[in-house]
Short mmCIF file of C-alpha atoms in Angstrom, two decimals:
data_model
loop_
_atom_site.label_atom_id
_atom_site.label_comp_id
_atom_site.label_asym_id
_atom_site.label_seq_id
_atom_site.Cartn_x
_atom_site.Cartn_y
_atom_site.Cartn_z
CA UNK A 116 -0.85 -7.72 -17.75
CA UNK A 117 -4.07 -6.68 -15.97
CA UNK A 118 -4.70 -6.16 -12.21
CA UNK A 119 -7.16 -5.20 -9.64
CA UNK A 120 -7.39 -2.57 -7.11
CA UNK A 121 -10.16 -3.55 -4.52
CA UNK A 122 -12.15 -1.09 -2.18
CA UNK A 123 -13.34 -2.15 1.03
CA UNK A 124 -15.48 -0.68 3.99
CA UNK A 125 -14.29 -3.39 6.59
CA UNK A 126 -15.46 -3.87 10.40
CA UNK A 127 -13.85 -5.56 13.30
CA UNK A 128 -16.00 -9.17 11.89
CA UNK A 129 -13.02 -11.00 10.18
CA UNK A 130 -15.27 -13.67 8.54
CA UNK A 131 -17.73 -10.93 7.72
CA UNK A 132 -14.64 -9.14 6.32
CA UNK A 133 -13.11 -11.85 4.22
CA UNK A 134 -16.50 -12.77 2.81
CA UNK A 135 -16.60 -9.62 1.78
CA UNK A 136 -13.18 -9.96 0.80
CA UNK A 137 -13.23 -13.26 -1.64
CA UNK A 138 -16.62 -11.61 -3.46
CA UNK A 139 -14.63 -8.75 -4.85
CA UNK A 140 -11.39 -10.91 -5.63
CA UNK A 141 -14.04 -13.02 -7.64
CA UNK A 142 -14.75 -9.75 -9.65
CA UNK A 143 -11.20 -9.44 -10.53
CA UNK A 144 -10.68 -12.85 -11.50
CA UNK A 145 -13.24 -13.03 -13.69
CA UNK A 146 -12.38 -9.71 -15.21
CA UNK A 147 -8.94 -11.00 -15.63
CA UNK A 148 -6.88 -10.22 -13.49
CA UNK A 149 -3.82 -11.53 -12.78
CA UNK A 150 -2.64 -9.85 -9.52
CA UNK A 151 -5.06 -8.19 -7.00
CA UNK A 152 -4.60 -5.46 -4.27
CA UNK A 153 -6.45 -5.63 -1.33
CA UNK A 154 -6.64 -2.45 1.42
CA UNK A 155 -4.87 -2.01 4.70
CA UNK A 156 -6.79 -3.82 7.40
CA UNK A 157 -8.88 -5.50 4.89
CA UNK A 158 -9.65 -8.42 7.50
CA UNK A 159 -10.00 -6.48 10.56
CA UNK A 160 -10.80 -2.35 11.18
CA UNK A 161 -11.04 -0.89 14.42
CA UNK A 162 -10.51 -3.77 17.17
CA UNK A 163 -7.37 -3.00 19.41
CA UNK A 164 -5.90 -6.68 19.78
CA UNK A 165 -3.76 -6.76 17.18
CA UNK A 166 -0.94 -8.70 19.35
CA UNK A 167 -3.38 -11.49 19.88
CA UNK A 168 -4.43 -11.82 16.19
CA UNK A 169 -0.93 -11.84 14.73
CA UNK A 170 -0.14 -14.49 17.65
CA UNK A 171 -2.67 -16.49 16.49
CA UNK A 172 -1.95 -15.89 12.58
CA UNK A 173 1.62 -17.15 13.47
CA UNK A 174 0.85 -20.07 15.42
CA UNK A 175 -1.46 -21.19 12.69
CA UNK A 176 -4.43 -20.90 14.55
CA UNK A 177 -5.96 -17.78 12.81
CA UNK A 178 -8.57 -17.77 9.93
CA UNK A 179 -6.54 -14.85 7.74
CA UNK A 180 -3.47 -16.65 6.58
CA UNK A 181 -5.53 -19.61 4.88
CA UNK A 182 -7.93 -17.95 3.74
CA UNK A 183 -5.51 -15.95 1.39
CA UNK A 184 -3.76 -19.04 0.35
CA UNK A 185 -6.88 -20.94 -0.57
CA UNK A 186 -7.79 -17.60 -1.91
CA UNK A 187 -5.24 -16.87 -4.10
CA UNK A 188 -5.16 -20.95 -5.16
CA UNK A 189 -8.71 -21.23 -6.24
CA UNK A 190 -9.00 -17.84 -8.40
CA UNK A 191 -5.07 -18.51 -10.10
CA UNK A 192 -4.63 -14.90 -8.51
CA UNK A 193 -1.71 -13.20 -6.94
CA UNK A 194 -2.85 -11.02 -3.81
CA UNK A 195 -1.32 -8.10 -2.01
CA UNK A 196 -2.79 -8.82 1.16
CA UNK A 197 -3.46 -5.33 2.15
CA UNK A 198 -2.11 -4.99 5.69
CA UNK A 199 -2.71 -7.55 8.82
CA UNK A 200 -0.50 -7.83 12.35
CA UNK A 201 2.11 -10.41 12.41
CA UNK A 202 5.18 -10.50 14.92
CA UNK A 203 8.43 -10.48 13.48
CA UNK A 204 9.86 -13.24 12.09
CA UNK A 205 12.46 -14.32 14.68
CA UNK A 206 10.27 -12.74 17.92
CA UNK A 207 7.12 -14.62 18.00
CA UNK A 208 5.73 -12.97 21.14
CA UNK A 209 6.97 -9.65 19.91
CA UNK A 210 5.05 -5.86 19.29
CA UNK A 211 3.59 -7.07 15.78
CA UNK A 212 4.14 -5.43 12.28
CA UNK A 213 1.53 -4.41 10.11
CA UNK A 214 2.56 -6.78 7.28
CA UNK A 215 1.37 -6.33 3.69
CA UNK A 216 1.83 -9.71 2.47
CA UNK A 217 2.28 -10.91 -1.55
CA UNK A 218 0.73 -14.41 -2.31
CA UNK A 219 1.23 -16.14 -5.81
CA UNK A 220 -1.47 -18.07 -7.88
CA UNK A 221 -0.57 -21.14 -5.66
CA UNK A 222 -1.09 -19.87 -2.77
CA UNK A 223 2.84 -19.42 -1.57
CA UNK A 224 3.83 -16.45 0.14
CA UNK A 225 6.57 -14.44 -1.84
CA UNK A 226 7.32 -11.71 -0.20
CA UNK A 227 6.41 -9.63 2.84
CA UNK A 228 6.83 -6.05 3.38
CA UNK A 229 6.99 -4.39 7.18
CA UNK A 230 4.90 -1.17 7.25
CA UNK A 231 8.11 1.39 7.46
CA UNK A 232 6.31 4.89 8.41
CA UNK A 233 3.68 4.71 11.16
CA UNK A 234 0.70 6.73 11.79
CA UNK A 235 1.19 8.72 14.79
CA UNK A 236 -0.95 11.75 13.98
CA UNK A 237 -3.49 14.58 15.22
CA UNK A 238 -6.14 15.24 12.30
CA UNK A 239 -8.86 17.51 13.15
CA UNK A 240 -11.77 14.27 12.75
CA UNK A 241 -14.01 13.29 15.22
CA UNK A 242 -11.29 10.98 16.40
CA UNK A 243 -8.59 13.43 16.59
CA UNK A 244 -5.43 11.25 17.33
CA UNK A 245 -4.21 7.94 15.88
CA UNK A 246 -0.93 6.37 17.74
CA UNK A 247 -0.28 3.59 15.40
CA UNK A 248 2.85 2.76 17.01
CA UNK A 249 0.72 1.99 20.04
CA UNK A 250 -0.11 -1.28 18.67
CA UNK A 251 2.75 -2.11 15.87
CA UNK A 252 6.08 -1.76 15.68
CA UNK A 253 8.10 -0.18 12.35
CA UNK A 254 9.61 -2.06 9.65
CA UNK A 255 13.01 -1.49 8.83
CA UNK A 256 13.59 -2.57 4.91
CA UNK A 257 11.86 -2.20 1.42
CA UNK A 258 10.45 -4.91 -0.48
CA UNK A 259 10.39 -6.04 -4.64
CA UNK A 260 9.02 -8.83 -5.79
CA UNK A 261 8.65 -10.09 -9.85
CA UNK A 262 5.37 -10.92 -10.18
CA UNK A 263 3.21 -11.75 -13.50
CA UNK A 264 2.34 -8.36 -14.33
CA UNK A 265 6.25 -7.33 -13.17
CA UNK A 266 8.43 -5.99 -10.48
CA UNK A 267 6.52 -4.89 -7.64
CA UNK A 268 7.62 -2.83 -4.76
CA UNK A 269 5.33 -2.88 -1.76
CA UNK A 270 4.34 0.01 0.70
CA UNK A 271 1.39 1.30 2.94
CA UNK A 272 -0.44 4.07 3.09
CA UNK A 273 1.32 6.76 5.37
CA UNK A 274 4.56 5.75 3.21
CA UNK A 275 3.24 8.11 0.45
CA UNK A 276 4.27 10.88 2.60
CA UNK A 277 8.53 9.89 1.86
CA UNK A 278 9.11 10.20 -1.12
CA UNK A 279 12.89 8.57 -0.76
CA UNK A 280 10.95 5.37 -0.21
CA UNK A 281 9.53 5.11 -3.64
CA UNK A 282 12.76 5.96 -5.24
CA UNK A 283 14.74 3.35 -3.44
CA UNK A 284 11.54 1.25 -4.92
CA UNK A 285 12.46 2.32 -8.45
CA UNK A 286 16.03 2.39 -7.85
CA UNK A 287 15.49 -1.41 -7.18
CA UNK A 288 13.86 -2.11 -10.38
CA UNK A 289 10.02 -1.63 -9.37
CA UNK A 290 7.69 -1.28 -12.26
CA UNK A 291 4.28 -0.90 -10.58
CA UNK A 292 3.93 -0.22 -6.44
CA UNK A 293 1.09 -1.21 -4.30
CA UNK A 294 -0.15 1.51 -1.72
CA UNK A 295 -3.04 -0.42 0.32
CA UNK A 296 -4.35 2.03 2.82
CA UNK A 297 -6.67 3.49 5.24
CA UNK A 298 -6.57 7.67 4.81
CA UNK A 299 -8.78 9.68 6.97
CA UNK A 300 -11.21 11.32 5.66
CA UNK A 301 -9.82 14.53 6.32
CA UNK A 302 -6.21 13.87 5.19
CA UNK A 303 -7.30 11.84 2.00
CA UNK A 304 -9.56 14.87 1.10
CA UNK A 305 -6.17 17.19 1.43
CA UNK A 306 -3.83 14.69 0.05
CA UNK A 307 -4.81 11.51 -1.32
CA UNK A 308 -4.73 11.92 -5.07
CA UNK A 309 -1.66 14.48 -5.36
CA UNK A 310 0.54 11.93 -3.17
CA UNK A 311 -0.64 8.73 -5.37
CA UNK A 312 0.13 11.07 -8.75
CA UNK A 313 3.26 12.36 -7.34
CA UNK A 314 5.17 9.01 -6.78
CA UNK A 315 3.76 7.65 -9.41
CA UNK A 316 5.22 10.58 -11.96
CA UNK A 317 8.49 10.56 -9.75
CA UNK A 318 8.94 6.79 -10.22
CA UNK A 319 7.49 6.34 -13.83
CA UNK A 320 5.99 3.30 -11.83
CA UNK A 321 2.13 2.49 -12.04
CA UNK A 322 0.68 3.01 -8.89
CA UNK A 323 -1.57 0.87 -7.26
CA UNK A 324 -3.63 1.96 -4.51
CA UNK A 325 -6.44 0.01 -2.76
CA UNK A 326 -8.44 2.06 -0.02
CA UNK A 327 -10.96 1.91 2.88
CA UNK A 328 -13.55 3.65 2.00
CA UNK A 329 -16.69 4.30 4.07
CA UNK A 330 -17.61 4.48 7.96
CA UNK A 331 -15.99 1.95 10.44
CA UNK A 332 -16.40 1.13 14.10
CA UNK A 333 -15.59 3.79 16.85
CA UNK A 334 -17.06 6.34 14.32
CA UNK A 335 -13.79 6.42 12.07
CA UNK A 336 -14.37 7.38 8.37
CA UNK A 337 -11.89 6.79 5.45
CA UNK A 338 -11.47 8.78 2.46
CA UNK A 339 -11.90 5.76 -0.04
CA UNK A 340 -11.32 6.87 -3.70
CA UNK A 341 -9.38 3.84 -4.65
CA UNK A 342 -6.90 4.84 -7.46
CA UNK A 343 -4.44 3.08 -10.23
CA UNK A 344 -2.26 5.79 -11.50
CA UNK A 345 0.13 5.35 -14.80
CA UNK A 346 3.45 6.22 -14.98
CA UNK A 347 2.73 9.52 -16.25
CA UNK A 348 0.41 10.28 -13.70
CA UNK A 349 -3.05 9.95 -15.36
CA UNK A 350 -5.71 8.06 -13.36
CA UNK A 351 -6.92 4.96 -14.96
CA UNK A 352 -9.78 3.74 -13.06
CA UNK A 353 -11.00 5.50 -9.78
CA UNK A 354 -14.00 4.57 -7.26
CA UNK A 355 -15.04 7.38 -4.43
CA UNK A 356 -16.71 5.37 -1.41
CA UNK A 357 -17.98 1.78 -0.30
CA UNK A 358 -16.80 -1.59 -2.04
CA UNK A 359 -15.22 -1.75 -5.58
CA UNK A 360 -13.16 -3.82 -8.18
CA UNK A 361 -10.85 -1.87 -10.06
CA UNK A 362 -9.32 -3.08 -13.30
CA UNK A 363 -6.48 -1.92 -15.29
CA UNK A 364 -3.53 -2.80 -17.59
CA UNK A 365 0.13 -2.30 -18.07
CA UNK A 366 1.50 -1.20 -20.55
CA UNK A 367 4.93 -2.07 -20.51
CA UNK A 368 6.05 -0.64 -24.14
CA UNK A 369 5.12 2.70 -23.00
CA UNK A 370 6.32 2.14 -19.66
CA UNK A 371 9.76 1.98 -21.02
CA UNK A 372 8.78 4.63 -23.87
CA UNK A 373 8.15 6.85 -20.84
CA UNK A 374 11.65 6.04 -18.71
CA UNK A 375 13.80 6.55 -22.32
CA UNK A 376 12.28 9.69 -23.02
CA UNK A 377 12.77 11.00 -19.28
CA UNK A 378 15.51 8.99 -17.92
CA UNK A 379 15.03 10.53 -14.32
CA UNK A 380 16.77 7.98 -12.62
CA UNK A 381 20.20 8.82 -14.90
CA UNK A 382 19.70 12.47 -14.31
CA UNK A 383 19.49 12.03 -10.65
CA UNK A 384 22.58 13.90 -8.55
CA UNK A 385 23.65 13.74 -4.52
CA UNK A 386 24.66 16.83 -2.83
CA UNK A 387 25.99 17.72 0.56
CA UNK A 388 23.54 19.30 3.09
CA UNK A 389 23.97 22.78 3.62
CA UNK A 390 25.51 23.98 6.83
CA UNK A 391 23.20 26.13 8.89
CA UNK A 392 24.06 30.00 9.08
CA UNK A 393 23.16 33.59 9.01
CA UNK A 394 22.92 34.71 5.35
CA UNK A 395 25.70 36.97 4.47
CA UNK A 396 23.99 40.39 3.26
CA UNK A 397 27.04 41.03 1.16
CA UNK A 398 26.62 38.23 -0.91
CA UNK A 399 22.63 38.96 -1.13
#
């Protein structure tokens, strides 16, 4: 029941990337592993034709999609694929998704998950304003998989900002939740850790949450501190910048201990929204 968070510091060199890449999914193998999480943009960060690489991922011409499945073949390891641009399905010349992608141990693709929430943000960085939508297009469903280690529900970094995502996750039957991402430096410093606690302790899910971590091209710089978070919130393993392998295990008695105990998801009640109106003094 163990898996792997990995840390990365990628640049726009793919093959310099996946290198990178495959020596840290060694780690995990050997530490035994049996599923692996890899960070959004693990294969590319910071070049601005992400049309033409998921084109050429489709097609069958790019170097990303094999790589995984020889990847994930070779080490008998199941891989969250981080993030990387593919067009939709049934549009293959259309605005691509940022795709985080699950491969089993032989190399098959299982499941893939459409980033839902996109970055469009101003953060006061020496960047200043990220458009994601410029380059992808949204998602529009959630994702759960069974995997060895169990049911896994994927999402992407700016998804830890709504919350009704990761309870449609649990509400699904996820166990455990990947969260590859990319946070700014400024917003992971504000956020990071309280959002990754916070739907994990919502969910009773462990969460899993692979990060860039370190200085990029254009001058962009991620927060990094990769995390795997129980389902009571307490941090397991934790790495602050540059690469890393981070290992952990489930454990699914106390999982369930912890749901029985706290059966938030029987508890849970739907109300009406409230009309808008001038408070009524009287009734104050």
């Amino acid at each position: 029941m163990s898996f792997a968070v990995i840390q990365m510091v990628s640049q726009d060199d793919i093959a310099a990337n996946l290198l990178q890449a495959r020596r840290l999914l060694e780690q995990a193998a050997a530490g035994g592993a049996r599923l692996a999480v890899l960070p959004e943009n693990f294969s590319a960060l910071g070049r601005r034709d992400a049309a033409a690489l998921g084109r050429q991922e489709a097609s069958g011409e790019g170097p990303v999609l094999p790589w995984l499945r020889s990847a994930a073949r070779e080490l008998g390891l199941w891989i969250v694929a981080g993030t990387l641009p593919l067009p939709p399905r049934d549009e293959p010349d259309g605005k691509p998704r940022a795709c985080s992608l699950l491969v089993d141990e032989h190399g098959e693709f299982v499941a893939r998950y459409d980033k839902l929430h996109l970055f469009d943000v101003d953060v006061s960085d020496s960047r200043g304003r990220y458009r994601e939508s410029d380059d992808y297009a949204h998602g529009g469903q959630i994702v759960v998989a069974d995997t060895p280690v169990g049911r896994l529900g994927l999402t992407v970094c700016y998804d830890l900002r709504f919350p009704e995502l990761y309870g449609a996750l649990r509400e699904a039957g996820a166990e455990l939740i990947t969260a590859p991402s990319a946070f700014t430096r400024v917003t992971g410093a504000a956020h990071w850790e309280v959002l990754i606690r916070a739907r994990a302790i919502e969910t009773q899910c462990y969460l899993l949450a692979a990060a860039q971590g370190g200085i990029h091209p254009g001058g962009r710089e991620t927060h990094g501190h990769s995390l795997i978070v129980d389902p009571w919130g307490r941090k397991l393993a934790e790495y602050a910048e540059g690469e890393a392998m981070l290992l952990a295990e489930r454990d699914a008695g106390e999982q369930v201990a912890i749901r029985e105990r706290m059966p938030v998801l029987r508890h849970k009640r739907f109300f009406a929204a409230a009309e808008p109106r001038q408070p009524d003094v009287e009734t104050l």
